PDB file of C-alpha atoms in Angstrom:
ATOM      1  CA  ASP A   1       0.000   0.000   0.000  1.00 62.00           C
ATOM      2  CA  GLY A   2       1.253   3.467  -0.831  1.00 70.00           C
ATOM      3  CA  GLY A   3       1.290   5.957   1.975  1.00 94.00           C
ATOM      4  CA  ILE A   4       3.076   7.851   4.684  1.00 97.00           C
ATOM      5  CA  THR A   5       4.261   6.094   7.825  1.00 97.00           C
ATOM      6  CA  GLN A   6       5.042   7.986  10.993  1.00 98.00           C
ATOM      7  CA  SER A   7       6.633   6.393  14.015  1.00 96.00           C
ATOM      8  CA  PRO A   8       6.313   6.103  16.872  1.00 96.00           C
ATOM      9  CA  LYS A   9       2.624   6.801  17.435  1.00 96.00           C
ATOM     10  CA  TYR A  10       3.286   8.020  20.992  1.00 96.00           C
ATOM     11  CA  LEU A  11       6.531   9.442  22.328  1.00 95.00           C
ATOM     12  CA  PHE A  12       7.503  10.668  25.764  1.00 93.00           C
ATOM     13  CA  ARG A  13      10.412  13.012  26.311  1.00 90.00           C
ATOM     14  CA  LYS A  14      12.116  14.176  29.420  1.00 90.00           C
ATOM     15  CA  GLU A  15      13.039  17.797  29.862  1.00 87.00           C
ATOM     16  CA  GLY A  16      16.328  18.604  28.131  1.00 87.00           C
ATOM     17  CA  GLN A  17      16.286  15.626  25.759  1.00 92.00           C
ATOM     18  CA  ASN A  18      16.319  15.635  21.988  1.00 94.00           C
ATOM     19  CA  VAL A  19      13.936  13.236  20.268  1.00 95.00           C
ATOM     20  CA  THR A  20      13.573  12.261  16.619  1.00 97.00           C
ATOM     21  CA  LEU A  21      10.275  11.545  14.889  1.00 98.00           C
ATOM     22  CA  SER A  22      10.343   9.323  11.845  1.00 98.00           C
ATOM     23  CA  CYS A  23       8.462   9.916   8.580  1.00 98.00           C
ATOM     24  CA  GLU A  24       8.704   7.614   5.563  1.00 98.00           C
ATOM     25  CA  GLN A  25       6.717   7.761   2.312  1.00 97.00           C
ATOM     26  CA  ASN A  26       6.511   5.364  -0.629  1.00 96.00           C
ATOM     27  CA  LEU A  27       4.440   7.639  -2.868  1.00 95.00           C
ATOM     28  CA  ASN A  28       7.500   8.818  -4.818  1.00 94.00           C
ATOM     29  CA  HIS A  29       6.657  12.391  -3.812  1.00 94.00           C
ATOM     30  CA  ASP A  30       9.334  15.070  -4.058  1.00 93.00           C
ATOM     31  CA  ALA A  31       7.930  17.359  -1.359  1.00 93.00           C
ATOM     32  CA  MET A  32       7.608  16.567   2.324  1.00 94.00           C
ATOM     33  CA  TYR A  33       6.364  18.629   5.244  1.00 94.00           C
ATOM     34  CA  TRP A  34       6.209  18.669   9.018  1.00 97.00           C
ATOM     35  CA  TYR A  35       3.285  20.278  10.827  1.00 96.00           C
ATOM     36  CA  ARG A  36       2.483  20.767  14.458  1.00 97.00           C
ATOM     37  CA  GLN A  37      -1.134  20.635  15.653  1.00 95.00           C
ATOM     38  CA  ASP A  38      -2.283  22.146  18.934  1.00 92.00           C
ATOM     39  CA  PRO A  39      -5.900  22.256  20.120  1.00 83.00           C
ATOM     40  CA  GLY A  40      -7.817  25.132  18.535  1.00 74.00           C
ATOM     41  CA  GLN A  41      -4.856  26.331  16.451  1.00 77.00           C
ATOM     42  CA  GLY A  42      -5.009  24.218  13.327  1.00 84.00           C
ATOM     43  CA  LEU A  43      -1.832  23.042  11.624  1.00 92.00           C
ATOM     44  CA  ARG A  44       1.333  25.109  11.679  1.00 93.00           C
ATOM     45  CA  LEU A  45       4.217  24.458   9.320  1.00 93.00           C
ATOM     46  CA  ILE A  46       7.567  23.604  10.932  1.00 97.00           C
ATOM     47  CA  TYR A  47       9.775  22.659   7.959  1.00 96.00           C
ATOM     48  CA  TYR A  48       9.344  21.552   4.387  1.00 94.00           C
ATOM     49  CA  SER A  49      11.572  20.004   1.750  1.00 94.00           C
ATOM     50  CA  GLN A  50      11.194  20.231  -2.005  1.00 92.00           C
ATOM     51  CA  ILE A  51      13.959  17.834  -2.897  1.00 93.00           C
ATOM     52  CA  VAL A  52      16.657  15.637  -1.394  1.00 95.00           C
ATOM     53  CA  ASN A  53      19.325  17.525   0.568  1.00 95.00           C
ATOM     54  CA  ASP A  54      17.254  20.706   0.603  1.00 95.00           C
ATOM     55  CA  PHE A  55      14.779  22.036   3.159  1.00 96.00           C
ATOM     56  CA  GLN A  56      13.290  25.362   4.274  1.00 95.00           C
ATOM     57  CA  LYS A  57      11.986  26.721   7.547  1.00 96.00           C
ATOM     58  CA  GLY A  58       8.279  27.091   7.984  1.00 94.00           C
ATOM     59  CA  ASP A  59       6.444  29.400  10.355  1.00 92.00           C
ATOM     60  CA  ILE A  60       7.579  27.817  13.637  1.00 95.00           C
ATOM     61  CA  ALA A  61      11.010  26.247  12.977  1.00 97.00           C
ATOM     62  CA  GLU A  62      12.728  27.377  16.183  1.00 97.00           C
ATOM     63  CA  GLY A  63      13.730  24.421  18.352  1.00 96.00           C
ATOM     64  CA  TYR A  64      13.375  21.898  15.514  1.00 98.00           C
ATOM     65  CA  SER A  65      15.743  20.422  12.940  1.00 98.00           C
ATOM     66  CA  VAL A  66      15.285  18.158   9.923  1.00 98.00           C
ATOM     67  CA  SER A  67      17.281  16.271   7.314  1.00 98.00           C
ATOM     68  CA  ARG A  68      16.429  14.947   3.872  1.00 98.00           C
ATOM     69  CA  GLU A  69      19.104  12.467   2.878  1.00 97.00           C
ATOM     70  CA  LYS A  70      16.709  10.195   1.003  1.00 97.00           C
ATOM     71  CA  LYS A  71      13.652  11.013  -1.071  1.00 97.00           C
ATOM     72  CA  GLU A  72      11.401   8.767   1.012  1.00 97.00           C
ATOM     73  CA  SER A  73      12.533   9.923   4.462  1.00 98.00           C
ATOM     74  CA  PHE A  74      12.169  13.234   6.325  1.00 98.00           C
ATOM     75  CA  PRO A  75      12.912  12.858  10.054  1.00 98.00           C
ATOM     76  CA  LEU A  76      12.177  15.665  12.504  1.00 98.00           C
ATOM     77  CA  THR A  77      14.268  16.262  15.625  1.00 98.00           C
ATOM     78  CA  VAL A  78      12.674  18.133  18.494  1.00 96.00           C
ATOM     79  CA  THR A  79      15.549  19.678  20.388  1.00 95.00           C
ATOM     80  CA  SER A  80      15.801  20.786  23.987  1.00 91.00           C
ATOM     81  CA  ALA A  81      15.594  24.357  22.693  1.00 90.00           C
ATOM     82  CA  GLN A  82      11.889  23.850  21.880  1.00 91.00           C
ATOM     83  CA  LYS A  83      10.226  25.261  24.984  1.00 89.00           C
ATOM     84  CA  ASN A  84       6.766  23.793  24.517  1.00 91.00           C
ATOM     85  CA  PRO A  85       7.142  20.556  22.536  1.00 93.00           C
ATOM     86  CA  THR A  86       4.036  18.717  23.730  1.00 95.00           C
ATOM     87  CA  ALA A  87       1.838  18.487  20.617  1.00 96.00           C
ATOM     88  CA  PHE A  88       0.584  16.274  17.809  1.00 97.00           C
ATOM     89  CA  TYR A  89       3.106  16.165  14.948  1.00 98.00           C
ATOM     90  CA  LEU A  90       2.016  15.436  11.408  1.00 97.00           C
ATOM     91  CA  CYS A  91       4.138  14.592   8.408  1.00 98.00           C
ATOM     92  CA  ALA A  92       2.798  15.132   4.907  1.00 95.00           C
ATOM     93  CA  SER A  93       3.947  14.801   1.324  1.00 94.00           C
ATOM     94  CA  SER A  94       2.929  16.076  -2.088  1.00 91.00           C
ATOM     95  CA  ILE A  95       4.078  15.450  -5.628  1.00 89.00           C
ATOM     96  CA  GLU A  96       5.890  18.781  -5.601  1.00 81.00           C
ATOM     97  CA  VAL A  97       5.816  22.152  -3.901  1.00 77.00           C
ATOM     98  CA  SER A  98       3.510  24.179  -6.119  1.00 76.00           C
ATOM     99  CA  SER A  99       0.349  26.198  -5.908  1.00 69.00           C
ATOM    100  CA  ASN A 100      -1.886  23.464  -7.279  1.00 75.00           C
ATOM    101  CA  THR A 101      -1.126  20.252  -5.444  1.00 83.00           C
ATOM    102  CA  GLU A 102      -2.706  18.575  -2.478  1.00 87.00           C
ATOM    103  CA  ALA A 103      -0.863  17.025   0.457  1.00 91.00           C
ATOM    104  CA  PHE A 104      -1.349  13.620   2.030  1.00 94.00           C
ATOM    105  CA  PHE A 105      -0.768  13.006   5.703  1.00 96.00           C
ATOM    106  CA  GLY A 106       0.580  10.307   7.965  1.00 97.00           C
ATOM    107  CA  GLN A 107      -1.227   9.229  11.122  1.00 96.00           C
ATOM    108  CA  GLY A 108       0.776  11.479  13.409  1.00 97.00           C
ATOM    109  CA  THR A 109       3.033  11.219  16.448  1.00 97.00           C
ATOM    110  CA  ARG A 110       1.838  12.489  19.780  1.00 96.00           C
ATOM    111  CA  LEU A 111       4.774  13.860  21.759  1.00 96.00           C
ATOM    112  CA  THR A 112       4.477  14.470  25.486  1.00 95.00           C
ATOM    113  CA  VAL A 113       7.096  16.027  27.741  1.00 90.00           C
ATOM    114  CA  VAL A 114       7.241  14.355  31.140  1.00 87.00           C
TER     115      VAL A 114
ATOM    116  CA  GLN B   1      -5.377  38.538  11.129  1.00 68.00           C
ATOM    117  CA  LYS B   2      -4.953  34.894  10.163  1.00 76.00           C
ATOM    118  CA  GLU B   3      -4.735  34.057   6.476  1.00 87.00           C
ATOM    119  CA  VAL B   4      -7.500  31.466   6.829  1.00 92.00           C
ATOM    120  CA  GLU B   5     -10.405  31.841   9.235  1.00 93.00           C
ATOM    121  CA  GLN B   6     -12.614  28.912  10.169  1.00 93.00           C
ATOM    122  CA  ASP B   7     -15.273  28.768  12.862  1.00 85.00           C
ATOM    123  CA  PRO B   8     -14.132  26.040  15.292  1.00 80.00           C
ATOM    124  CA  GLY B   9     -17.692  25.157  16.299  1.00 85.00           C
ATOM    125  CA  PRO B  10     -18.489  22.731  17.763  1.00 92.00           C
ATOM    126  CA  LEU B  11     -21.368  21.892  15.466  1.00 95.00           C
ATOM    127  CA  SER B  12     -23.951  19.270  16.471  1.00 97.00           C
ATOM    128  CA  VAL B  13     -26.629  18.058  14.056  1.00 97.00           C
ATOM    129  CA  PRO B  14     -29.133  15.166  13.946  1.00 97.00           C
ATOM    130  CA  GLU B  15     -28.530  12.275  11.586  1.00 98.00           C
ATOM    131  CA  GLY B  16     -29.760  13.058   8.092  1.00 98.00           C
ATOM    132  CA  ALA B  17     -29.271  16.823   8.384  1.00 98.00           C
ATOM    133  CA  ILE B  18     -27.170  18.932   6.038  1.00 97.00           C
ATOM    134  CA  VAL B  19     -23.868  20.031   7.528  1.00 97.00           C
ATOM    135  CA  SER B  20     -22.571  23.384   6.317  1.00 97.00           C
ATOM    136  CA  LEU B  21     -18.946  24.359   6.915  1.00 97.00           C
ATOM    137  CA  ASN B  22     -17.105  27.412   5.675  1.00 96.00           C
ATOM    138  CA  CYS B  23     -13.820  29.289   5.646  1.00 96.00           C
ATOM    139  CA  THR B  24     -12.790  32.777   4.653  1.00 96.00           C
ATOM    140  CA  TYR B  25      -9.359  33.813   3.506  1.00 95.00           C
ATOM    141  CA  SER B  26      -7.430  37.006   2.923  1.00 93.00           C
ATOM    142  CA  ASN B  27      -4.708  35.984   0.451  1.00 89.00           C
ATOM    143  CA  SER B  28      -5.999  36.462  -3.084  1.00 87.00           C
ATOM    144  CA  ALA B  29      -3.058  34.404  -4.387  1.00 85.00           C
ATOM    145  CA  PHE B  30      -4.651  31.188  -3.131  1.00 87.00           C
ATOM    146  CA  GLN B  31      -5.609  29.112  -6.160  1.00 85.00           C
ATOM    147  CA  TYR B  32      -6.172  25.618  -4.837  1.00 89.00           C
ATOM    148  CA  PHE B  33      -8.634  24.737  -2.120  1.00 93.00           C
ATOM    149  CA  MET B  34      -8.966  21.559  -0.123  1.00 95.00           C
ATOM    150  CA  TRP B  35     -11.077  20.020   2.610  1.00 97.00           C
ATOM    151  CA  TYR B  36      -9.684  17.449   4.991  1.00 97.00           C
ATOM    152  CA  ARG B  37     -11.463  15.238   7.506  1.00 97.00           C
ATOM    153  CA  GLN B  38      -9.666  14.336  10.722  1.00 96.00           C
ATOM    154  CA  TYR B  39     -10.872  11.744  13.178  1.00 95.00           C
ATOM    155  CA  SER B  40      -9.695  11.986  16.772  1.00 91.00           C
ATOM    156  CA  ARG B  41      -6.000  11.148  17.188  1.00 89.00           C
ATOM    157  CA  LYS B  42      -5.578  10.437  13.468  1.00 94.00           C
ATOM    158  CA  GLY B  43      -3.961  12.259  10.573  1.00 96.00           C
ATOM    159  CA  PRO B  44      -6.128  14.379   8.245  1.00 96.00           C
ATOM    160  CA  GLU B  45      -7.443  12.643   5.127  1.00 96.00           C
ATOM    161  CA  LEU B  46      -8.135  14.545   1.932  1.00 95.00           C
ATOM    162  CA  LEU B  47     -11.847  14.762   1.153  1.00 96.00           C
ATOM    163  CA  MET B  48     -12.042  17.120  -1.802  1.00 94.00           C
ATOM    164  CA  TYR B  49     -10.002  19.636  -3.732  1.00 92.00           C
ATOM    165  CA  THR B  50     -10.881  22.277  -6.264  1.00 90.00           C
ATOM    166  CA  TYR B  51      -9.110  25.089  -8.040  1.00 84.00           C
ATOM    167  CA  SER B  52     -11.903  27.100  -9.558  1.00 80.00           C
ATOM    168  CA  SER B  53     -14.899  29.065  -8.416  1.00 86.00           C
ATOM    169  CA  GLY B  54     -18.143  27.120  -8.447  1.00 88.00           C
ATOM    170  CA  ASN B  55     -19.325  23.799  -7.101  1.00 91.00           C
ATOM    171  CA  LYS B  56     -17.741  20.368  -7.083  1.00 94.00           C
ATOM    172  CA  GLU B  57     -19.728  17.343  -6.000  1.00 95.00           C
ATOM    173  CA  ASP B  58     -18.544  13.943  -4.789  1.00 95.00           C
ATOM    174  CA  GLY B  59     -21.259  11.704  -3.414  1.00 96.00           C
ATOM    175  CA  ARG B  60     -22.749  13.350  -0.341  1.00 97.00           C
ATOM    176  CA  PHE B  61     -20.100  16.077  -0.319  1.00 97.00           C
ATOM    177  CA  THR B  62     -20.197  19.386  -2.198  1.00 97.00           C
ATOM    178  CA  ALA B  63     -17.347  21.882  -2.163  1.00 96.00           C
ATOM    179  CA  GLN B  64     -18.072  25.455  -3.150  1.00 96.00           C
ATOM    180  CA  VAL B  65     -15.586  28.228  -3.886  1.00 95.00           C
ATOM    181  CA  ASP B  66     -16.335  31.930  -4.324  1.00 94.00           C
ATOM    182  CA  LYS B  67     -13.047  33.634  -5.126  1.00 91.00           C
ATOM    183  CA  SER B  68     -14.627  37.071  -5.450  1.00 92.00           C
ATOM    184  CA  SER B  69     -15.757  36.871  -1.823  1.00 93.00           C
ATOM    185  CA  LYS B  70     -12.744  34.824  -0.667  1.00 94.00           C
ATOM    186  CA  TYR B  71     -15.112  32.244   0.795  1.00 94.00           C
ATOM    187  CA  ILE B  72     -15.236  28.472   0.545  1.00 96.00           C
ATOM    188  CA  SER B  73     -17.800  26.001   1.819  1.00 96.00           C
ATOM    189  CA  LEU B  74     -18.290  22.284   2.310  1.00 97.00           C
ATOM    190  CA  PHE B  75     -21.748  20.748   2.478  1.00 97.00           C
ATOM    191  CA  ILE B  76     -22.447  17.243   3.711  1.00 98.00           C
ATOM    192  CA  ARG B  77     -25.851  15.891   2.761  1.00 98.00           C
ATOM    193  CA  ASP B  78     -27.678  13.106   4.616  1.00 98.00           C
ATOM    194  CA  SER B  79     -25.131  13.270   7.412  1.00 98.00           C
ATOM    195  CA  GLN B  80     -24.234  10.066   9.252  1.00 98.00           C
ATOM    196  CA  PRO B  81     -22.735   9.465  12.706  1.00 97.00           C
ATOM    197  CA  SER B  82     -19.575   8.323  10.894  1.00 97.00           C
ATOM    198  CA  ASP B  83     -19.217  11.898   9.595  1.00 98.00           C
ATOM    199  CA  SER B  84     -18.473  13.030  13.163  1.00 97.00           C
ATOM    200  CA  ALA B  85     -14.959  14.457  12.909  1.00 97.00           C
ATOM    201  CA  THR B  86     -13.006  17.686  12.630  1.00 96.00           C
ATOM    202  CA  TYR B  87     -13.066  19.262   9.173  1.00 97.00           C
ATOM    203  CA  LEU B  88     -10.141  21.384   8.069  1.00 96.00           C
ATOM    204  CA  CYS B  89     -10.054  23.725   5.120  1.00 96.00           C
ATOM    205  CA  ALA B  90      -6.708  24.275   3.425  1.00 94.00           C
ATOM    206  CA  MET B  91      -5.436  26.559   0.691  1.00 91.00           C
ATOM    207  CA  ASN B  92      -2.321  26.431  -1.384  1.00 85.00           C
ATOM    208  CA  ASP B  93       0.015  29.224  -2.430  1.00 78.00           C
ATOM    209  CA  TYR B  94       3.201  27.125  -2.662  1.00 75.00           C
ATOM    210  CA  LYS B  95       2.690  26.205   0.960  1.00 77.00           C
ATOM    211  CA  LEU B  96      -0.492  25.001   2.553  1.00 85.00           C
ATOM    212  CA  SER B  97      -2.354  27.241   4.977  1.00 89.00           C
ATOM    213  CA  PHE B  98      -4.973  25.612   7.182  1.00 92.00           C
ATOM    214  CA  GLY B  99      -8.035  26.767   9.029  1.00 93.00           C
ATOM    215  CA  ALA B 100      -8.313  25.866  12.709  1.00 92.00           C
ATOM    216  CA  GLY B 101     -10.854  23.108  11.961  1.00 94.00           C
ATOM    217  CA  THR B 102     -14.551  22.719  12.792  1.00 95.00           C
ATOM    218  CA  THR B 103     -15.583  19.854  15.063  1.00 95.00           C
ATOM    219  CA  VAL B 104     -18.794  18.204  13.892  1.00 97.00           C
ATOM    220  CA  THR B 105     -20.949  15.720  15.798  1.00 97.00           C
ATOM    221  CA  VAL B 106     -23.778  13.908  14.037  1.00 98.00           C
ATOM    222  CA  ARG B 107     -26.266  12.555  16.564  1.00 97.00           C
ATOM    223  CA  ALA B 108     -27.933   9.193  15.844  1.00 95.00           C
TER     224      ALA B 108
END
């Protein structure tokens, strides 16, 4: 089945730790995205990547880092510099970054700071 | 002012009713409009997309775009309890901008 796989589904982080969220897609899409979802605030863009070895900051990139070494993979690291990391994180992909494409989402990772 | 405004609801309707959802936007560069459905603790799934003013129908769902008014709508006819979810509008101008989502409950 083609799709986007995020892992783990639930993740717990201690204060001061870095954690990495996995996102893999087998849709052969060039573009990949990371969003954060908080109650009542909709989805906010963290980072996006148009092509391998290239990525751009979104609206709320501070405290996060990404890499895009392979077309199918776009991991997100939540660093200790992110002051309020508890949220639902969503990875998405689209054929390309353009004004007329739709994005498809994974099932999300819920991160909780303990 | 947010680029995309969406009433968060919640909206509660009886089974069989028509559900009406809408979003307004301020960026006239938006050309591509989408509606996503999100069940609790799941990722959003694409319901419909359109890139022109007018109506687009898919089964019980109708998406409507009015670019002159910067207003989009989603109608769900003959609503079912399985339609209970959060509905997100999204618009594309090289990056997706989302509304906050409207939570809908369809009562059996």
